[in-house]
Short mmCIF file of C-alpha atoms in Angstrom, two decimals:
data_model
loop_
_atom_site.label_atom_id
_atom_site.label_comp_id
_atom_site.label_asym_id
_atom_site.label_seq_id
_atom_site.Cartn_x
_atom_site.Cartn_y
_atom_site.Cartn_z
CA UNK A 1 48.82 58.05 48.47
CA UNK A 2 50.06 54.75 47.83
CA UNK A 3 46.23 53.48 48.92
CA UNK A 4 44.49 55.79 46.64
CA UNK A 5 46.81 54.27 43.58
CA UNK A 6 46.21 50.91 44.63
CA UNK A 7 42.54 51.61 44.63
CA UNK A 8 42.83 53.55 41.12
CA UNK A 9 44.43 50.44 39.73
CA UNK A 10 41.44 48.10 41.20
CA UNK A 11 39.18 50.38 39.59
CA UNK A 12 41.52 50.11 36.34
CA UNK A 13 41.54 46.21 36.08
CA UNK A 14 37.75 45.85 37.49
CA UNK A 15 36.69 47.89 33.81
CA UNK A 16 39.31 45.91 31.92
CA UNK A 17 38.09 42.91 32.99
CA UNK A 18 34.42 43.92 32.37
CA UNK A 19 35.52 45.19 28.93
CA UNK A 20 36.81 41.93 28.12
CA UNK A 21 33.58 40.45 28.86
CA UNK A 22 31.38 42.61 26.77
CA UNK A 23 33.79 41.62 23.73
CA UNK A 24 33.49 37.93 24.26
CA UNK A 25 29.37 38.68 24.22
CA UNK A 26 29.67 40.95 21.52
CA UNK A 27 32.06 38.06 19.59
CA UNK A 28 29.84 35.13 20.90
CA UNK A 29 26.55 37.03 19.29
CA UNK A 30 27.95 38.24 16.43
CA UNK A 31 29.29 34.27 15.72
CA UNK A 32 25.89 33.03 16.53
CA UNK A 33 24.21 35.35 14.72
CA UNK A 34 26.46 35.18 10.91
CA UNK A 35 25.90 31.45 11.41
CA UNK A 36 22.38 32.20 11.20
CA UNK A 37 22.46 34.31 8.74
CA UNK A 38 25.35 31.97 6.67
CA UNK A 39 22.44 30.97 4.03
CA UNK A 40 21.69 34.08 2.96
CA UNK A 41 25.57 35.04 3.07
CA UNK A 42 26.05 32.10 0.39
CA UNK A 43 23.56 33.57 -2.10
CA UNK A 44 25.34 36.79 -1.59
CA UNK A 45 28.29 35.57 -2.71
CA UNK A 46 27.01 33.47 -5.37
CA UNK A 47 25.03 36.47 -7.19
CA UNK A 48 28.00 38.67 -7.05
CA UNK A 49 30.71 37.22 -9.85
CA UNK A 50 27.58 37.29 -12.24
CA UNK A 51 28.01 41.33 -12.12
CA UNK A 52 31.73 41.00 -13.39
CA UNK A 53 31.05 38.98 -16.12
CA UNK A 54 31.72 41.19 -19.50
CA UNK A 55 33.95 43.38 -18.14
CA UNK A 56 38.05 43.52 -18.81
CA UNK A 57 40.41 41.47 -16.61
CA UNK A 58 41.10 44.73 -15.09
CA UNK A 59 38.32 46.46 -14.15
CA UNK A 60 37.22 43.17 -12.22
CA UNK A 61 38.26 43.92 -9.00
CA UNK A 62 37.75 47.84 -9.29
CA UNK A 63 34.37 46.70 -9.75
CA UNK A 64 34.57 44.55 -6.82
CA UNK A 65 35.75 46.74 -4.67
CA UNK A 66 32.96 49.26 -5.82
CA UNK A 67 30.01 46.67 -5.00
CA UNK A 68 32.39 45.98 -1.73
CA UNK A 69 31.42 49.91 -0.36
CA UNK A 70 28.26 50.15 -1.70
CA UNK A 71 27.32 46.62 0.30
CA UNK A 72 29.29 48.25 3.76
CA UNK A 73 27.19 51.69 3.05
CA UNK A 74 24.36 49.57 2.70
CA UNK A 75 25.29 47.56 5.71
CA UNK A 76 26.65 50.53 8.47
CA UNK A 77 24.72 53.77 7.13
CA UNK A 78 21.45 52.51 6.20
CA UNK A 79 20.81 48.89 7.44
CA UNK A 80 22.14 49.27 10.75
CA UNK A 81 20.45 52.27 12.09
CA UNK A 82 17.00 51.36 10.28
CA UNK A 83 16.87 48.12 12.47
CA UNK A 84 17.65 49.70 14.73
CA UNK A 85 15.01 52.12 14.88
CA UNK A 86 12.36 50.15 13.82
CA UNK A 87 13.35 47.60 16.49
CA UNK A 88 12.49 50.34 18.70
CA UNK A 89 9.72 52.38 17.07
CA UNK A 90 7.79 50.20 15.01
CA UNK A 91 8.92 46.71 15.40
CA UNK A 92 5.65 45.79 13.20
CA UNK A 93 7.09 47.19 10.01
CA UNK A 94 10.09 44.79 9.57
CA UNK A 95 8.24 41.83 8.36
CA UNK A 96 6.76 43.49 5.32
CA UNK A 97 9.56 45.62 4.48
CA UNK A 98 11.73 41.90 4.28
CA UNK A 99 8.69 40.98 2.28
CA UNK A 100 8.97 43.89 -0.49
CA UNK A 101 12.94 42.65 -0.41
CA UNK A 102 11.53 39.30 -0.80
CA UNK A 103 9.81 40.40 -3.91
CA UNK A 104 12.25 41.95 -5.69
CA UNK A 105 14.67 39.41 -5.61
CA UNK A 106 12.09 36.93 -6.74
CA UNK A 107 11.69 39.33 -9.88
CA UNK A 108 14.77 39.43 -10.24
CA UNK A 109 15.56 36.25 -10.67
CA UNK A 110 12.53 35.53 -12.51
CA UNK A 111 13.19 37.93 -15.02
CA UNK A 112 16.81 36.32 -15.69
CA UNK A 113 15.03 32.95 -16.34
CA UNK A 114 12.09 34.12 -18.83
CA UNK A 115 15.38 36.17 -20.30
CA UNK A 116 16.92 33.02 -20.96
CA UNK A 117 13.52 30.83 -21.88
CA UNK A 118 11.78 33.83 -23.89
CA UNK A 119 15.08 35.68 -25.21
CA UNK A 120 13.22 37.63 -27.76
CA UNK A 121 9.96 38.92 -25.48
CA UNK A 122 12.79 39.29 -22.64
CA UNK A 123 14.54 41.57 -24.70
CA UNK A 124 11.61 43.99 -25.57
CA UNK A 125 10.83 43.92 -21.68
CA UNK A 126 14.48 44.28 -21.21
CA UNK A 127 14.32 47.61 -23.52
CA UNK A 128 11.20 49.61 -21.19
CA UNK A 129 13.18 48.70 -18.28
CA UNK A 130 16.41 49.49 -19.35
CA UNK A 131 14.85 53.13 -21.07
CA UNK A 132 14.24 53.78 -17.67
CA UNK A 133 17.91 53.00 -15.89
CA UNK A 134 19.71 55.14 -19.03
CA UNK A 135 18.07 58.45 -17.31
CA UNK A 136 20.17 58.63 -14.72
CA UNK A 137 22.98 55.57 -15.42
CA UNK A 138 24.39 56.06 -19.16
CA UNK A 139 27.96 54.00 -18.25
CA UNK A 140 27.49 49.82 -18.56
CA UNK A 141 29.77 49.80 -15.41
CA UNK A 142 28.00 52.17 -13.49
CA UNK A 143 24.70 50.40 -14.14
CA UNK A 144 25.89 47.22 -13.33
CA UNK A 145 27.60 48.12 -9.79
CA UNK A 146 24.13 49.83 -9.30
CA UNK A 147 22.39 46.73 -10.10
CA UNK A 148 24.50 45.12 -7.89
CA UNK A 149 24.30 47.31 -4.69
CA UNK A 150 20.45 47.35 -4.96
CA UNK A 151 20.50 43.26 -4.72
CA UNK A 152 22.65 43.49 -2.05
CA UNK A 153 20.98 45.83 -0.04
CA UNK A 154 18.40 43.27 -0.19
CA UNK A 155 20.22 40.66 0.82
CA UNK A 156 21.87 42.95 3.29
CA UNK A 157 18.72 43.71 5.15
CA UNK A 158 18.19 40.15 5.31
CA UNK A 159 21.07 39.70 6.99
CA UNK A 160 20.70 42.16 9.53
CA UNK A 161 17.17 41.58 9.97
CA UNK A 162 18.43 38.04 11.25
CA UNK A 163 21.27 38.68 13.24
CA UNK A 164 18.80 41.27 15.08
CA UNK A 165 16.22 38.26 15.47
CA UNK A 166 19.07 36.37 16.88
CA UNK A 167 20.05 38.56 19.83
CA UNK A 168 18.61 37.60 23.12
CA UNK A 169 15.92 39.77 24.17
CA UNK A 170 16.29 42.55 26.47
CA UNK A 171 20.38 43.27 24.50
CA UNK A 172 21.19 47.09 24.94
CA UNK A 173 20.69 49.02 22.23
CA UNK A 174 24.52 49.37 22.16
CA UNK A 175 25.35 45.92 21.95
CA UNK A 176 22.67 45.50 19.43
CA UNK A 177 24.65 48.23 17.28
CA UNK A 178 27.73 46.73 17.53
CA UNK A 179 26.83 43.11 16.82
CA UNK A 180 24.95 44.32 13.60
CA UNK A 181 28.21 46.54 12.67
CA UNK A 182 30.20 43.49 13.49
CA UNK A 183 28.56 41.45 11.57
CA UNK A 184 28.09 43.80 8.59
CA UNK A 185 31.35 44.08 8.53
CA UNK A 186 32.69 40.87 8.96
CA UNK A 187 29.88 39.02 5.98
CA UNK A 188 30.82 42.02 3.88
CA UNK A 189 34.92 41.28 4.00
CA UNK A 190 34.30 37.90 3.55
CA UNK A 191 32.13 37.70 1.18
CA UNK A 192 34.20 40.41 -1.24
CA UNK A 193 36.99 38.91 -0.33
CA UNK A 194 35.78 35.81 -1.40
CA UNK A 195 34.58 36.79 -4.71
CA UNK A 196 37.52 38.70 -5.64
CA UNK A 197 39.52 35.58 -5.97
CA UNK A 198 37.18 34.01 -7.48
CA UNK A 199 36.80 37.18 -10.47
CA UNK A 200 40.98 36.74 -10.41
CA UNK A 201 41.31 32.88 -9.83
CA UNK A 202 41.88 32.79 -13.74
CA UNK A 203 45.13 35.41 -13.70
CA UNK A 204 46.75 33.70 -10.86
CA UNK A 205 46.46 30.42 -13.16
CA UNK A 206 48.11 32.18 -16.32
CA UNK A 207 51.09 33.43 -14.14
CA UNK A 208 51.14 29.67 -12.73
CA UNK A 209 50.94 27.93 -16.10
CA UNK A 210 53.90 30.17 -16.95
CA UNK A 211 56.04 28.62 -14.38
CA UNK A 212 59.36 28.19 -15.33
CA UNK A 213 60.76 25.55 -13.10
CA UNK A 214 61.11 22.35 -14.70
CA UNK A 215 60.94 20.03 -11.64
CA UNK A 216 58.00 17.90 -9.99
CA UNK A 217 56.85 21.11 -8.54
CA UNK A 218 56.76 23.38 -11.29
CA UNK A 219 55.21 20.75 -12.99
CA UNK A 220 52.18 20.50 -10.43
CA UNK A 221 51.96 24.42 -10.48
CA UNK A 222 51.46 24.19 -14.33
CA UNK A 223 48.63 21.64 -14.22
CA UNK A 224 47.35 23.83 -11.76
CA UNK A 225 47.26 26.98 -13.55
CA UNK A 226 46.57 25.50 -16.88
CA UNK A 227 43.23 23.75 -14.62
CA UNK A 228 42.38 27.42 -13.19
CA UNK A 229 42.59 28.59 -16.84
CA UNK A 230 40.41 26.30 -18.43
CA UNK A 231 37.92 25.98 -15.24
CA UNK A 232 37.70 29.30 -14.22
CA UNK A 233 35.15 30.58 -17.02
CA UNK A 234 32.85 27.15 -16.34
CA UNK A 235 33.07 27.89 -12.97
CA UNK A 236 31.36 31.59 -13.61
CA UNK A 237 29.00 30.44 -15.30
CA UNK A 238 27.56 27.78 -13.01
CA UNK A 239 27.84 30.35 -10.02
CA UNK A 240 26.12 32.92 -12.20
CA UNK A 241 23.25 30.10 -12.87
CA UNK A 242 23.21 29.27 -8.78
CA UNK A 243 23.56 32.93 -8.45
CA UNK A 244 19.98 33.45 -10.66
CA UNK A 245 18.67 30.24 -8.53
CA UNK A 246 19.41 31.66 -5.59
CA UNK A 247 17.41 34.98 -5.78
CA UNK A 248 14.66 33.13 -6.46
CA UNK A 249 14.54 30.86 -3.70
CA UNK A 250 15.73 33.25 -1.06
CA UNK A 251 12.94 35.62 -2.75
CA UNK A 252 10.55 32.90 -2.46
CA UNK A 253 12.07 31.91 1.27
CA UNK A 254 11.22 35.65 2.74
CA UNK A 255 7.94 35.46 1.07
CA UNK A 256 7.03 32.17 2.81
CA UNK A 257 7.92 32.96 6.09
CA UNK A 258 6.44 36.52 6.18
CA UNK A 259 3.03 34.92 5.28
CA UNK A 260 3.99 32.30 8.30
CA UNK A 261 4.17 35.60 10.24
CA UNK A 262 1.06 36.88 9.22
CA UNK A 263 -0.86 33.25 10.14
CA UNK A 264 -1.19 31.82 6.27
CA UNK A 265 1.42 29.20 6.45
CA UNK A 266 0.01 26.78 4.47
CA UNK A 267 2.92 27.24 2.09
CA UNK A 268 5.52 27.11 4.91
CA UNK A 269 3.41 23.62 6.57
CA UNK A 270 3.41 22.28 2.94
CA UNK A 271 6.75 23.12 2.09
CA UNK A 272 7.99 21.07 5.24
CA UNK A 273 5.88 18.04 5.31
CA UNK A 274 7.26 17.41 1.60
CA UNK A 275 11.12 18.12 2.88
CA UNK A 276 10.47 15.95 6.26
CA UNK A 277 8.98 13.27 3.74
CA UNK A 278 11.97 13.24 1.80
CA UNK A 279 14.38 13.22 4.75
CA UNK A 280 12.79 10.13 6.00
CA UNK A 281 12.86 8.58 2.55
CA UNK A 282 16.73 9.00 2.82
CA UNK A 283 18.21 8.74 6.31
CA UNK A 284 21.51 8.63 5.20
CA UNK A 285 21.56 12.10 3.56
CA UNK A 286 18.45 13.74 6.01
CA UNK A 287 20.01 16.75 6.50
CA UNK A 288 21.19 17.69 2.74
CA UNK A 289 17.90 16.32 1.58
CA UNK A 290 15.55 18.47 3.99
CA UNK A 291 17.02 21.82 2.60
CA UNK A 292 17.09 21.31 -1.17
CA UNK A 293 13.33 20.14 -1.14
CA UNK A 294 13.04 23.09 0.89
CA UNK A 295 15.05 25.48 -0.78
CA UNK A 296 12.80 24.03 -4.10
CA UNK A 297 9.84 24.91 -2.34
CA UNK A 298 10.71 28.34 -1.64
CA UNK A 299 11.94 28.53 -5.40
CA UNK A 300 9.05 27.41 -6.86
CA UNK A 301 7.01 30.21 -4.91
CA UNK A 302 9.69 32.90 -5.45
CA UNK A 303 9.31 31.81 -9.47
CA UNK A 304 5.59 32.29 -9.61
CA UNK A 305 5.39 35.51 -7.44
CA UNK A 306 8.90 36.89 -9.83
CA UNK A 307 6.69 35.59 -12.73
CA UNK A 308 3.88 37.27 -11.71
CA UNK A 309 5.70 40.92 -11.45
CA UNK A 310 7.29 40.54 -14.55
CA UNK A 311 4.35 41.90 -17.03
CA UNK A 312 3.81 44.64 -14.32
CA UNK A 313 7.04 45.95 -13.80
CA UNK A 314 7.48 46.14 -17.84
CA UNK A 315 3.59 47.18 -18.83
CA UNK A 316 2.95 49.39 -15.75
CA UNK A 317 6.00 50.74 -13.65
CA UNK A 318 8.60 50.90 -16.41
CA UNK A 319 6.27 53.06 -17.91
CA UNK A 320 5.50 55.35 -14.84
CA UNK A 321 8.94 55.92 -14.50
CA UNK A 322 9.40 57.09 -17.64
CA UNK A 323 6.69 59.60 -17.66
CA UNK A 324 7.92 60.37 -14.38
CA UNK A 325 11.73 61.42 -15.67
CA UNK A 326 10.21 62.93 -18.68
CA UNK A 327 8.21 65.38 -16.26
CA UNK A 328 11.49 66.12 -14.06
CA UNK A 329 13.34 67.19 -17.82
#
């Protein structure tokens, strides 16, 4: 009897042990992989406080927190098990899905540019497009969390598609899940997280420039707070500008290297000899230097191919859509 237990307990700590190994592999991929995937992560979080903007102090993190389960719905319902399957079915159609992702976020961002260059065209585009959305979305909130769980299921499926590119070839299908639900998981917390203080960064520094305590301390708090107060709204404003900037270039970025996929990488090749040029023309910042001329090379693509879609999402598919809704009523 006493054998038999002994063995049982073998047994026991032989699958704890190997269970402890499969979660330092699943932790050690998942790590690799978000640090792969930490540009795209950054844009993410950059285009979200944009979709706040307008609202009351206190529907801000409501709103949030809306975007939040759209982006892990996104992320763990659709996402995951897509990759999945086309990892296994049709590993062929990933690159021009990413591409059509590519695409739209290029538009997107174009359209907030020639919005703010052309504000009186932009508007009448803005007007077809927006004819459209009121079908089905009559509430300004509820069209703007939309909006903002359709760019991040974008930049979502970016994600994912690269932390699945970054798992070692031959992973089980299982650990493949779970590193892509880790991960999801994980960028979407952070990133939320991360944005939520930012949308609130401005309440926390009216309760701190309300301090009461009148020594050193309180003091320092108050600067604080009155800083938060008085930066915050800048702040929101640049991020919603790198927010816009970022679309484009991560647009453009998708764009580039799914023609590199396809064999036409003269944009990619061109795009790096000018940031290696660059990089050698200033040692002491290589690194920095190498991705903006990059990042400004996928940009300028990502403007011209948003550009491009602009008059044909507002002459031609605004339109269809239209018709489309009128037809269904």
């Amino acid at each position: 009897m006493s054998v038999g237990l002994l063995a049982l307990l073998d047994d026991v700590a032989a699958l704890a042990r190997m269970a402890a190994t499969q979660l330092d592999d699943v932790a050690a991929q998942a790590t690799k992989a978000g640090a792969k995937a930490a540009g795209v992560v950054i844009d993410d979080a950059a285009v979200t406080p944009g979709y706040v903007v307008g609202f009351a102090a206190s529907r801000e993190v409501p709103i949030v927190a809306k975007i939040a389960l759209g982006s892990l719905r996104n992320k763990l319902i659709f996402l995951l098990p897509g990759a999945l399957v086309l990892s296994f079915f049709a590993p062929w159609a990933i690159t021009p899905l990413l591409m059509l992702g590519g695409l739209y976020l290029a538009y997107e961002g174009a359209e907030k540019i020639y919005e703010r260059l052309f504000p009186h065209q932009a508007h009448a585009h803005e007007e077809k497009v927006d004819a459209a959305a009121a079908v089905s979305l009559t509430v300004a909130e509820d069209r703007r969390v939309a909006s903002a769980i359709k760019t991040d299921f974008i930049l979502s499926a970016e994600i994912m598609a690269i932390t699945l590119a970054g798992l070692p070839e031959g992973s089980s299908i299982w650990m493949q899940a779970i590193v892509l639900a880790v991960v999801g998981i994980g960028v979407t917390v952070a990133v939320y997280g991360a944005v939520a203080l930012i949308v609130k960064a401005d309440d926390a520094g009216l309760a701190m420039s309300r301090n009461g305590t009148t020594n050193v301390f309180g003091s320092l708090v108050r600067g604080v707070g009155r800083g938060l107060v008085v930066g915050m709204p800048v702040f929101l404003k640049v991020l919603t500008v790198v927010g816009t900037a970022a679309m484009v270039w991560v647009g453009g970025g998708i764009i580039v290297h799914g023609l590199e996929h396809y064999g036409i990488d003269f944009l990619a090749r061109g795009i790096e000899v000018a940031a290696e040029a660059a990089a050698h023309a200033v040692p002491a910042a290589a690194a920095i230097v190498h991705w903006i001329v990059t990042a400004a090379g996928s940009g300028v693509v990502g403007l011209i191919a948003g550009g491009l879609l602009i008059p044909i999402v507002g002459g031609v598919l605004a339109p269809a859509w239209l018709w489309v809704n009128a037809q269904r009523a």
